[in-house]
Amino acid sequence: MYPSKFEHVPVQSIDDAITALKEYDDAELIAGGQSLVPLQKTRFASPDHLIDIGNIDELQYVEAEDDAVRVGALATHTEIQQAPPIRDHVHLFSECISQIADWPVRNQGTFGGTIAEADPSGDYLPVMQVLNPDIELAGPEGERMVPFDEFYIGMFTVDMAETELVIGARIPKIETAVPDAAAVGSTYKKHAERSGDYALVGIAAIVAIDADGMVADAKLSVGAVGPLTRATEAEAAVEGTELDENALNEAAAAVREAVLPDEEGPEGEYKEAMAGEFAERALQTAYERATENL
Ligand SMILES: Cc1cc2nc3c(=O)[nH]c(=O)nc-3n(C[C@H](O)[C@H](O)[C@H](O)COP(=O)(O)OP(=O)(O)OC[C@H]3O[C@@H](n4cnc5c(N)ncnc54)[C@H](O)[C@@H]3O)c2cc1C
């Protein structure tokens, strides 16, 4: 199917984008178009105006700061994945992006579009939940910064007014996640039917250890199994342990208990079981990486 008729409104600056958002009633921003265009083609979205922010140069960057990496809203998945500060300091994000769809999607899809879309099957959400970056927004009242855990309200719902846009984020380097830890490791594990498919389960884990190899702090988030789930009971089960088999089993059981799959019956049970299994694998990998960093 073709999209319904719309007016293309290209803008060259953040201010112009805000002016256009204020001016047009039935308007949508378009960045990489990887989510919006399929929705238009299937007529799940039929905006009268498409405000095209794809050429706003000031939104295209990935740059390191002291304890964070700043990512512009128009940085593509590929640009983020390949950026040295992300590979070196936010490894799980780079690992996550490498498992999104395929090259054409990763070359077009942007950080801002993905964060604003807040698709519960998307790979970003669990990673963002464990990192809790500050999301930067701009609107008629100026700019504001919101921690991800306040920005993300629920599936497809974020704290963003109709006249605002995401302009970027300040993502903490994982070594700053637990300042007193001796070493930190992280990973993103995805379970999908075929490589490049949307996730059946997506798990982000950060594990910080002390000098004796004991888990000082763990952050674990489960995506694509019903609502985005921060697995706090599982985190507590591994903290203070050397991540032995008992701790891992307890964590997996806590994850199975915490998730609420949308599917009923065997499909839901399968996702629950896989959430436990992949959480275990993620914790193990993050722990091993932390010990390598000791
Ligand atoms: C075939 C295919 C497979 C895919 N597989 C995966 C996958 O495995 N995992 C995964 O995570 N994702 C997947 N995606 C989604 C992909 O990651 C998209 O790139 C991403 O969801 C949207 O980014 P975009 O720049 O293309 O956004 P767009 O499609 O341009 O916009 C998406 C939405 O965000 C809004 N928006 C865009 N930019 C901004 C901004 N700066 N501020 C506020 N609102 C904004 C738009 O108005 C629109 O509502 C897939 C997409 C396709 C087409």
XYZ file of N, CA, C and O in Angstrom, residues 24-212:
756
model
N 1.837 23.212 12.415
C 0.969 22.203 11.778
C 0.311 21.320 12.829
O 0.985 20.761 13.695
N -1.014 21.168 12.701
C -1.763 20.359 13.667
C -1.470 18.874 13.521
O -1.052 18.213 14.447
N -1.680 18.365 12.312
C -1.536 16.925 12.110
C -0.179 16.657 11.468
O -0.069 16.451 10.263
N 0.863 16.684 12.316
C 2.220 16.555 11.780
C 2.999 15.508 12.555
O 2.729 15.250 13.726
N 3.958 14.897 11.876
C 4.885 13.952 12.528
C 6.285 14.329 12.093
O 6.501 14.693 10.927
N 7.231 14.189 13.009
C 8.631 14.327 12.614
C 9.024 13.066 11.865
O 8.528 11.984 12.160
N 9.935 13.215 10.915
C 10.532 12.022 10.311
C 12.049 12.185 10.352
O 12.578 13.244 10.019
N 12.722 11.114 10.810
C 14.192 11.134 10.872
C 14.701 10.092 9.878
O 14.827 10.369 8.688
N 14.932 8.850 10.328
C 15.379 7.797 9.408
C 14.229 7.150 8.651
O 14.435 6.484 7.636
N 13.022 7.311 9.161
C 11.831 6.778 8.490
C 11.642 5.272 8.629
O 10.712 4.708 8.060
N 12.490 4.617 9.409
C 12.444 3.143 9.465
C 11.257 2.604 10.253
O 10.855 1.461 10.068
N 10.692 3.415 11.125
C 9.464 3.001 11.812
C 8.259 3.682 11.189
O 7.219 3.070 10.983
N 8.425 4.981 10.889
C 7.270 5.756 10.435
C 6.798 5.353 9.038
O 5.589 5.199 8.809
N 7.726 5.170 8.111
C 7.303 4.878 6.728
C 6.511 3.561 6.644
O 5.437 3.533 6.029
N 6.992 2.474 7.301
C 6.149 1.262 7.277
C 4.763 1.507 7.874
O 3.769 0.961 7.382
N 4.688 2.358 8.913
C 3.371 2.660 9.509
C 2.501 3.445 8.532
O 1.286 3.252 8.461
N 3.149 4.337 7.759
C 2.383 5.109 6.759
C 1.887 4.192 5.642
O 0.761 4.317 5.183
N 2.776 3.282 5.238
C 2.400 2.397 4.122
C 1.235 1.492 4.502
O 0.458 1.089 3.648
N 1.167 1.133 5.785
C 0.055 0.274 6.215
C -1.111 1.112 6.752
O -2.078 0.569 7.273
N -0.959 2.446 6.644
C -1.999 3.410 7.062
C -2.293 3.381 8.560
O -3.358 3.792 8.989
N -1.321 2.858 9.351
C -1.473 3.010 10.801
C -1.092 4.429 11.214
O -1.413 4.879 12.296
N -0.366 5.132 10.344
C -0.064 6.553 10.556
C -0.337 7.276 9.243
O 0.124 6.837 8.190
N -1.106 8.363 9.313
C -1.416 9.135 8.103
C -1.327 10.626 8.393
O -2.323 11.354 8.284
N -0.140 11.106 8.795
C -0.029 12.540 9.094
C -0.185 13.379 7.823
O 0.222 12.945 6.742
N -0.756 14.582 7.970
C -0.886 15.488 6.813
C 0.452 16.134 6.470
O 0.693 16.516 5.336
N 1.308 16.310 7.494
C 2.605 16.964 7.277
C 3.714 16.107 7.863
O 3.599 15.645 9.002
N 4.777 15.931 7.087
C 5.955 15.226 7.605
C 7.068 16.246 7.769
O 7.573 16.789 6.779
N 7.427 16.521 9.006
C 8.495 17.494 9.268
C 9.817 16.733 9.243
O 10.119 15.953 10.154
N 10.565 16.952 8.188
C 11.766 16.154 7.921
C 12.974 16.792 8.605
O 13.491 17.822 8.168
N 13.426 16.133 9.702
C 14.560 16.686 10.460
C 15.885 16.045 10.039
O 16.923 16.293 10.647
N 15.831 15.207 9.007
C 16.994 14.397 8.619
C 18.246 15.177 8.250
O 19.338 14.609 8.248
N 18.115 16.477 7.944
C 19.301 17.249 7.532
C 19.735 18.287 8.553
O 20.439 19.234 8.207
N 19.317 18.116 9.803
C 19.751 19.088 10.822
C 21.149 18.684 11.310
O 21.312 17.768 12.118
N 22.164 19.396 10.801
C 23.560 19.014 11.090
C 23.865 18.989 12.584
O 24.619 18.150 13.058
N 23.257 19.946 13.324
C 23.619 20.073 14.749
C 23.154 18.873 15.581
O 23.497 18.761 16.758
N 22.374 17.963 14.971
C 21.909 16.779 15.714
C 22.700 15.524 15.350
O 22.355 14.427 15.769
N 23.766 15.711 14.543
C 24.513 14.532 14.073
C 25.885 14.469 14.730
O 26.851 15.029 14.222
N 25.965 13.817 15.871
C 27.267 13.680 16.545
C 27.241 12.518 17.532
O 26.185 12.110 18.020
N 28.427 11.981 17.795
C 28.657 11.067 18.925
C 29.988 11.521 19.495
O 31.004 11.476 18.799
N 30.003 12.031 20.718
C 31.269 12.555 21.241
C 31.439 12.248 22.726
O 30.467 12.214 23.484
N 32.701 12.014 23.107
C 32.992 11.642 24.496
C 33.128 12.878 25.364
O 33.658 13.900 24.936
N 32.613 12.760 26.596
C 32.885 13.748 27.634
C 33.628 13.005 28.736
O 33.891 11.824 28.605
N 33.908 13.662 29.864
C 34.657 12.996 30.941
C 34.029 11.673 31.358
O 34.660 10.638 31.317
N 32.774 11.729 31.798
C 32.165 10.514 32.337
C 30.950 10.052 31.532
O 30.161 9.247 32.003
N 30.791 10.589 30.328
C 29.614 10.239 29.525
C 29.946 10.311 28.039
O 30.997 10.820 27.641
N 29.036 9.772 27.235
C 29.138 9.922 25.780
C 27.865 10.627 25.334
O 26.761 10.203 25.694
N 28.030 11.714 24.579
C 26.857 12.457 24.113
C 26.506 11.989 22.702
O 27.374 11.888 21.833
N 25.227 11.668 22.518
C 24.759 11.152 21.230
C 23.673 12.082 20.714
O 22.689 12.351 21.417
N 23.835 12.581 19.494
C 22.829 13.455 18.896
C 21.655 12.643 18.375
O 21.808 11.471 18.002
N 20.488 13.273 18.316
C 19.272 12.556 17.913
C 19.395 11.953 16.521
O 18.780 10.939 16.222
N 20.192 12.572 15.645
C 20.278 12.057 14.274
C 21.453 11.115 14.052
O 21.699 10.698 12.915
N 22.169 10.779 15.115
C 23.212 9.752 14.955
C 22.507 8.459 14.567
O 21.509 8.078 15.187
N 22.997 7.798 13.522
C 22.345 6.550 13.096
C 22.833 5.400 13.974
O 23.865 5.498 14.643
N 22.081 4.290 13.912
C 22.501 3.097 14.660
C 23.963 2.771 14.324
O 24.774 2.521 15.213
N 24.285 2.769 13.031
C 25.646 2.393 12.607
C 26.684 3.359 13.162
O 27.740 2.934 13.649
N 26.388 4.657 13.083
C 27.358 5.645 13.593
C 27.600 5.449 15.087
O 28.727 5.556 15.562
N 26.531 5.141 15.813
C 26.686 4.934 17.264
C 27.482 3.652 17.513
O 28.433 3.629 18.294
N 27.096 2.596 16.817
C 27.745 1.296 17.041
C 29.248 1.380 16.791
O 30.042 0.780 17.499
N 29.631 2.144 15.758
C 31.042 2.177 15.373
C 31.843 3.272 16.061
O 33.062 3.332 15.910
N 31.174 4.138 16.813
C 31.895 5.258 17.438
C 32.814 4.733 18.545
O 32.354 4.034 19.451
N 34.120 5.062 18.510
C 35.041 4.552 19.535
C 34.581 4.806 20.978
O 34.678 3.894 21.808
N 34.046 5.997 21.329
C 33.644 6.164 22.739
C 32.533 5.207 23.166
O 32.467 4.810 24.325
N 31.665 4.826 22.221
C 30.600 3.871 22.563
C 31.198 2.466 22.679
O 30.953 1.746 23.648
N 32.037 2.092 21.713
C 32.645 0.747 21.761
C 33.488 0.580 23.022
O 33.497 -0.473 23.634
N 34.196 1.646 23.401
C 35.125 1.534 24.535
C 34.441 1.703 25.888
O 34.866 1.112 26.873
N 33.419 2.533 25.944
C 32.876 2.904 27.264
C 31.417 2.515 27.490
O 30.933 2.610 28.618
N 30.702 2.154 26.423
C 29.295 1.750 26.596
C 29.099 0.496 25.747
O 28.223 0.428 24.882
N 29.964 -0.492 26.031
C 30.071 -1.628 25.123
C 28.728 -2.305 24.852
O 28.435 -2.705 23.724
N 27.890 -2.438 25.879
C 26.627 -3.161 25.666
C 25.736 -2.469 24.635
O 24.951 -3.135 23.946
N 25.869 -1.146 24.489
C 25.043 -0.425 23.518
C 25.499 -0.783 22.099
O 24.686 -1.062 21.215
N 26.810 -0.829 21.916
C 27.352 -1.205 20.614
C 26.943 -2.647 20.274
O 26.531 -2.958 19.143
N 27.028 -3.514 21.280
C 26.661 -4.925 21.097
C 25.169 -5.056 20.751
O 24.778 -5.850 19.898
N 24.359 -4.247 21.401
C 22.912 -4.247 21.155
C 22.623 -3.829 19.718
O 21.878 -4.496 18.990
N 23.250 -2.737 19.285
C 22.944 -2.215 17.950
C 23.362 -3.205 16.863
O 22.682 -3.344 15.845
N 24.454 -3.935 17.109
C 24.914 -4.886 16.082
C 23.864 -5.961 15.816
O 23.922 -6.656 14.805
N 22.890 -6.094 16.715
C 21.872 -7.143 16.554
C 20.531 -6.592 16.066
O 19.536 -7.308 15.993
N 20.494 -5.293 15.747
C 19.251 -4.700 15.226
C 19.158 -4.972 13.726
O 20.067 -4.612 12.963
N 18.096 -5.594 13.303
C 17.745 -5.743 11.878
C 18.955 -6.056 10.999
O 19.674 -7.017 11.234
N 19.185 -5.198 9.984
C 20.274 -5.419 9.029
C 20.929 -4.074 8.706
O 20.505 -3.028 9.199
N 21.961 -4.102 7.844
C 22.701 -2.869 7.551
C 21.810 -1.736 7.044
O 21.937 -0.604 7.528
N 20.916 -1.983 6.061
C 20.115 -0.849 5.571
C 19.328 -0.161 6.689
O 19.273 1.072 6.748
N 18.741 -0.942 7.590
C 17.979 -0.338 8.697
C 18.928 0.392 9.644
O 18.667 1.522 10.076
N 20.066 -0.231 9.931
C 21.001 0.396 10.886
C 21.637 1.660 10.299
O 22.026 2.557 11.030
N 21.741 1.714 8.971
C 22.324 2.915 8.348
C 21.346 4.079 8.292
O 21.748 5.220 8.095
N 20.063 3.806 8.424
C 19.038 4.862 8.332
C 18.426 5.213 9.681
O 18.138 6.369 9.958
N 18.177 4.200 10.507
C 17.479 4.417 11.782
C 18.318 5.273 12.720
O 19.536 5.134 12.780
N 17.662 6.168 13.444
C 18.390 7.118 14.290
C 18.102 6.898 15.772
O 17.090 6.300 16.152
N 18.997 7.461 16.577
C 18.830 7.402 18.034
C 17.511 8.070 18.444
O 16.710 7.490 19.177
N 17.291 9.291 17.961
C 16.103 10.052 18.381
C 14.811 9.348 18.007
O 13.879 9.265 18.812
N 14.759 8.825 16.770
C 13.545 8.134 16.313
C 13.266 6.899 17.149
O 12.115 6.605 17.492
N 14.323 6.191 17.502
C 14.158 4.947 18.255
C 13.694 5.230 19.683
O 12.792 4.567 20.205
N 14.306 6.245 20.294
C 13.954 6.591 21.674
C 12.528 7.159 21.740
O 11.751 6.838 22.630
N 12.189 8.000 20.760
C 10.855 8.620 20.760
C 9.772 7.578 20.495
O 8.679 7.649 21.050
N 10.097 6.602 19.658
C 9.137 5.554 19.301
C 8.818 4.654 20.507
O 7.683 4.245 20.708
N 9.852 4.342 21.304
C 9.695 3.520 22.522
C 8.960 2.211 22.250
O 8.057 1.819 22.987
N 9.374 1.541 21.182
C 8.764 0.258 20.812
C 9.210 -0.809 21.812
O 10.410 -1.057 21.962
N 8.254 -1.460 22.492
C 8.642 -2.432 23.522
C 9.403 -3.639 22.975
O 10.077 -4.333 23.735
N 9.298 -3.909 21.657
C 10.080 -5.021 21.088
C 11.445 -4.557 20.617
O 12.252 -5.368 20.163
N 11.684 -3.257 20.669
C 12.956 -2.715 20.200
C 14.093 -3.108 21.140
O 13.870 -3.467 22.298
N 15.305 -3.029 20.613
C 16.461 -3.468 21.396
C 17.009 -2.384 22.325
O 17.716 -2.694 23.282
N 16.707 -1.114 22.030
C 17.297 -0.038 22.843
C 16.799 -0.041 24.298
O 17.543 0.289 25.207
N 15.507 -0.334 24.495
C 14.899 -0.026 25.795
C 15.597 -0.662 26.998
O 15.893 0.035 27.971
N 15.884 -1.993 26.976
C 16.563 -2.545 28.152
C 17.935 -1.923 28.393
O 18.337 -1.711 29.547
N 18.626 -1.595 27.296
C 19.954 -0.974 27.437
C 19.816 0.401 28.089
O 20.562 0.764 29.004
N 18.816 1.153 27.622
C 18.595 2.483 28.201
C 18.189 2.367 29.670
O 18.562 3.188 30.499
N 17.425 1.313 29.993
C 16.961 1.198 31.379
C 18.123 0.951 32.342
O 18.139 1.501 33.440
N 19.108 0.134 31.941
C 20.226 -0.097 32.872
C 21.206 1.077 32.888
O 21.895 1.298 33.875
N 21.267 1.831 31.786
C 22.206 2.963 31.739
C 21.586 4.246 32.292
O 22.285 5.122 32.782
N 20.286 4.363 32.163
C 19.533 5.557 32.578
C 20.183 6.872 32.122
O 20.524 7.732 32.941
N 20.354 7.045 30.806
C 20.947 8.297 30.309
C 19.999 9.477 30.501
O 18.799 9.277 30.687
N 20.555 10.674 30.445
C 19.706 11.869 30.421
C 19.282 12.101 28.978
O 20.130 12.199 28.082
N 17.984 12.196 28.752
C 17.462 12.452 27.407
C 17.261 13.963 27.273
O 16.668 14.600 28.152
N 17.786 14.516 26.174
C 17.699 15.970 25.966
C 16.574 16.275 24.980
O 16.517 15.692 23.896
N 15.699 17.189 25.398
C 14.554 17.566 24.558
C 14.589 19.064 24.306
O 15.097 19.826 25.135
N 14.017 19.475 23.169
C 13.874 20.911 22.891
C 12.441 21.182 22.474
O 11.816 20.364 21.781
N 11.913 22.325 22.924
C 10.540 22.705 22.592
C 10.384 24.206 22.704
O 11.369 24.921 22.928
N 9.154 24.696 22.574
C 8.924 26.143 22.604
C 9.416 26.800 23.894
O 9.780 27.979 23.902
N 9.446 26.045 24.999
C 9.895 26.627 26.282
C 11.409 26.552 26.453
O 11.925 26.913 27.509
N 12.115 25.999 25.489
C 13.570 25.848 25.606
C 13.958 24.385 25.689
O 13.194 23.513 25.278
N 15.153 24.141 26.245
C 15.636 22.760 26.327
C 15.456 22.214 27.736
O 15.459 22.971 28.703
N 15.275 20.894 27.838
C 15.225 20.264 29.155
C 15.856 18.884 29.065
O 15.960 18.306 27.981
N 16.270 18.383 30.226
C 16.941 17.096 30.283
C 16.161 16.211 31.256
O 15.867 16.639 32.372
N 15.819 15.002 30.832
C 15.014 14.108 31.672
C 15.729 12.763 31.763
O 16.099 12.197 30.729
N 15.902 12.212 32.979
C 16.486 10.871 33.048
C 15.584 9.870 32.335
O 14.351 10.006 32.385
N 16.200 8.878 31.692
C 15.411 7.921 30.903
C 14.288 7.307 31.728
O 13.183 7.099 31.218
N 14.545 7.012 33.019
C 13.500 6.330 33.798
C 12.286 7.223 34.060
O 11.242 6.730 34.481
N 12.408 8.532 33.779
C 11.213 9.398 33.829
C 10.679 9.656 32.416
O 9.480 9.823 32.215
N 11.607 9.695 31.451
C 11.214 9.940 30.052
C 10.340 8.793 29.535
O 9.307 9.000 28.905
N 10.763 7.551 29.848
C 10.025 6.378 29.365
C 8.857 6.108 30.308
O 9.045 5.773 31.473
N 7.639 6.238 29.783
C 6.451 6.061 30.626
C 5.900 4.646 30.474
O 5.487 4.011 31.433
N 5.923 4.124 29.275
C 5.417 2.777 29.014
C 5.491 2.535 27.519
O 5.981 3.386 26.774
N 4.982 1.371 27.070
C 5.155 1.045 25.660
C 4.598 2.147 24.747
O 3.484 2.611 24.939
N 5.425 2.575 23.800
C 5.099 3.627 22.825
C 4.717 4.957 23.490
O 4.064 5.791 22.863
N 5.071 5.149 24.750
C 4.684 6.380 25.451
C 5.880 6.974 26.185
O 6.494 6.300 27.023
N 6.189 8.238 25.846
C 7.306 8.915 26.512
C 6.874 10.304 26.965
O 5.858 10.828 26.500
N 7.662 10.876 27.868
C 7.379 12.218 28.376
C 7.902 13.242 27.364
O 9.022 13.733 27.486
N 7.101 13.516 26.354
C 7.508 14.466 25.300
C 6.243 15.136 24.766
O 5.319 14.452 24.323
N 6.208 16.471 24.821
C 5.027 17.190 24.330
C 4.984 17.130 22.801
O 5.999 16.855 22.153
N 3.808 17.423 22.236
C 3.666 17.346 20.769
C 4.543 18.353 20.048
O 4.866 18.175 18.877
N 4.912 19.432 20.753
C 5.744 20.454 20.115
C 7.221 20.310 20.498
O 8.016 21.213 20.259
N 7.566 19.185 21.099
C 8.971 18.951 21.464
C 9.595 17.906 20.543
O 8.889 17.108 19.925
N 10.938 17.899 20.521
C 11.651 16.809 19.862
C 12.837 16.385 20.718
O 13.327 17.166 21.545
N 13.242 15.134 20.529
C 14.457 14.652 21.188
C 15.632 15.254 20.432
O 15.661 15.196 19.193
N 16.581 15.852 21.160
C 17.758 16.373 20.454
C 19.017 15.546 20.746
O 20.008 15.651 20.044
N 18.974 14.731 21.783
C 20.146 13.894 22.049
C 20.065 13.256 23.415
O 19.007 13.245 24.054
N 21.198 12.704 23.851
C 21.248 12.072 25.175
C 22.673 12.105 25.694
O 23.635 12.184 24.919
N 22.768 12.058 27.010
C 24.065 11.989 27.684
C 24.105 10.622 28.348
O 23.407 10.378 29.332
N 24.889 9.715 27.756
C 24.891 8.320 28.197
C 26.102 8.081 29.102
O 27.246 8.296 28.676
N 25.882 7.639 30.350
C 27.040 7.464 31.240
C 27.962 6.347 30.755
O 27.493 5.323 30.259
N 29.271 6.561 30.881
C 30.224 5.478 30.606
C 30.011 4.412 31.677
O 29.813 4.753 32.847
N 30.079 3.126 31.286
C 29.677 2.119 32.288
C 30.634 2.070 33.474
O 30.239 1.703 34.564
N 31.885 2.473 33.282
C 32.810 2.427 34.421
C 32.428 3.449 35.501
O 32.902 3.370 36.629
N 31.546 4.408 35.137
C 31.103 5.381 36.143
C 29.796 4.937 36.808
O 29.314 5.589 37.731
N 29.228 3.811 36.306
C 27.917 3.380 36.813
C 27.987 3.073 38.309
O 27.059 3.355 39.058
N 29.084 2.452 38.740
C 29.278 2.162 40.168
C 30.664 2.697 40.522
O 31.671 2.015 40.340
N 30.741 3.919 41.032
C 32.028 4.602 41.179
C 33.055 3.830 42.016
O 34.234 3.872 41.726
N 32.609 3.086 43.052
C 33.578 2.429 43.936
C 33.956 1.023 43.488
O 34.765 0.362 44.143
N 33.380 0.531 42.407
C 33.644 -0.857 41.996
C 35.071 -1.002 41.469
O 35.642 -0.067 40.910
N 35.640 -2.216 41.640
C 36.990 -2.468 41.126
C 36.954 -2.635 39.605
O 37.887 -2.249 38.905
N 35.886 -3.223 39.093
C 35.761 -3.422 37.642
C 34.289 -3.613 37.272
O 33.483 -4.041 38.104
N 33.984 -3.288 36.024
C 32.596 -3.389 35.552
C 32.571 -4.100 34.198
O 33.474 -3.905 33.375
N 31.561 -4.938 33.979
C 31.364 -5.578 32.676
C 29.913 -5.431 32.264
O 29.032 -5.243 33.112
N 29.654 -5.516 30.958
C 28.272 -5.342 30.501
C 28.022 -6.181 29.252
O 28.962 -6.583 28.567
N 26.754 -6.406 28.973
C 26.410 -7.114 27.736
C 24.946 -6.894 27.381
O 24.152 -6.444 28.218
N 24.622 -7.192 26.114
C 23.222 -7.259 25.677
C 23.039 -8.592 24.977
O 23.790 -8.925 24.052
N 22.077 -9.377 25.428
C 21.792 -10.679 24.806
C 20.402 -10.629 24.194
O 19.442 -10.220 24.860
N 20.334 -11.063 22.940
C 19.050 -11.038 22.233
C 18.688 -12.445 21.796
O 19.524 -13.171 21.258
N 17.439 -12.805 22.016
C 16.936 -14.075 21.500
C 15.861 -13.743 20.472
O 14.869 -13.081 20.790
N 16.092 -14.149 19.227
C 15.122 -13.883 18.156
C 14.973 -15.156 17.333
O 15.826 -16.040 17.389
N 13.888 -15.212 16.575
C 13.656 -16.420 15.788
C 14.763 -16.600 14.750
O 15.324 -17.665 14.596
N 15.060 -15.496 14.013
C 16.172 -15.514 13.058
C 17.019 -14.286 13.309
O 16.517 -13.272 13.800
N 18.285 -14.363 12.929
C 19.176 -13.225 13.101
C 18.566 -12.000 12.411
O 18.128 -12.084 11.262
N 18.520 -10.865 13.108
C 17.989 -9.635 12.514
C 16.510 -9.422 12.771
O 15.990 -8.340 12.525
N 15.819 -10.447 13.266
C 14.400 -10.266 13.604
C 14.270 -9.417 14.873
O 15.219 -9.275 15.639
N 13.066 -8.913 15.095
C 12.786 -8.279 16.383
C 12.979 -9.314 17.489
O 12.795 -10.518 17.275
N 13.310 -8.835 18.689
C 13.625 -9.735 19.802
C 12.384 -10.458 20.319
O 11.302 -9.876 20.396
N 12.571 -11.732 20.673
C 11.578 -12.421 21.506
C 11.897 -12.087 22.960
O 11.015 -11.971 23.797
N 13.196 -11.959 23.224
C 13.694 -11.551 24.538
C 14.947 -10.710 24.304
O 15.780 -11.076 23.473
N 15.068 -9.595 25.016
C 16.298 -8.788 24.952
C 16.727 -8.453 26.372
O 15.923 -7.929 27.147
N 17.967 -8.791 26.710
C 18.416 -8.598 28.099
C 19.659 -7.719 28.137
O 20.648 -8.010 27.457
N 19.607 -6.673 28.943
C 20.792 -5.838 29.165
C 21.272 -6.057 30.590
O 20.459 -6.095 31.521
N 22.591 -6.233 30.731
C 23.145 -6.459 32.076
C 24.416 -5.653 32.274
O 25.244 -5.544 31.362
N 24.536 -5.083 33.467
C 25.794 -4.462 33.901
C 26.133 -5.096 35.248
O 25.279 -5.156 36.139
N 27.357 -5.607 35.379
C 27.781 -6.206 36.651
C 29.064 -5.514 37.105
O 30.041 -5.447 36.350
N 29.029 -4.997 38.331
C 30.225 -4.377 38.919
C 30.732 -5.291 40.024
O 29.932 -5.842 40.789
N 32.062 -5.479 40.085
C 32.616 -6.380 41.109
C 33.635 -5.647 41.976
O 34.196 -4.627 41.567
N 33.857 -6.206 43.183
C 34.900 -5.628 44.038
C 36.224 -6.351 43.762
O 36.285 -7.250 42.914
N 37.267 -5.991 44.498
C 38.605 -6.528 44.213
C 38.677 -8.038 44.432
O 39.557 -8.712 43.882
N 37.747 -8.600 45.227
C 37.741 -10.055 45.472
C 36.853 -10.810 44.486
O 36.629 -12.015 44.643
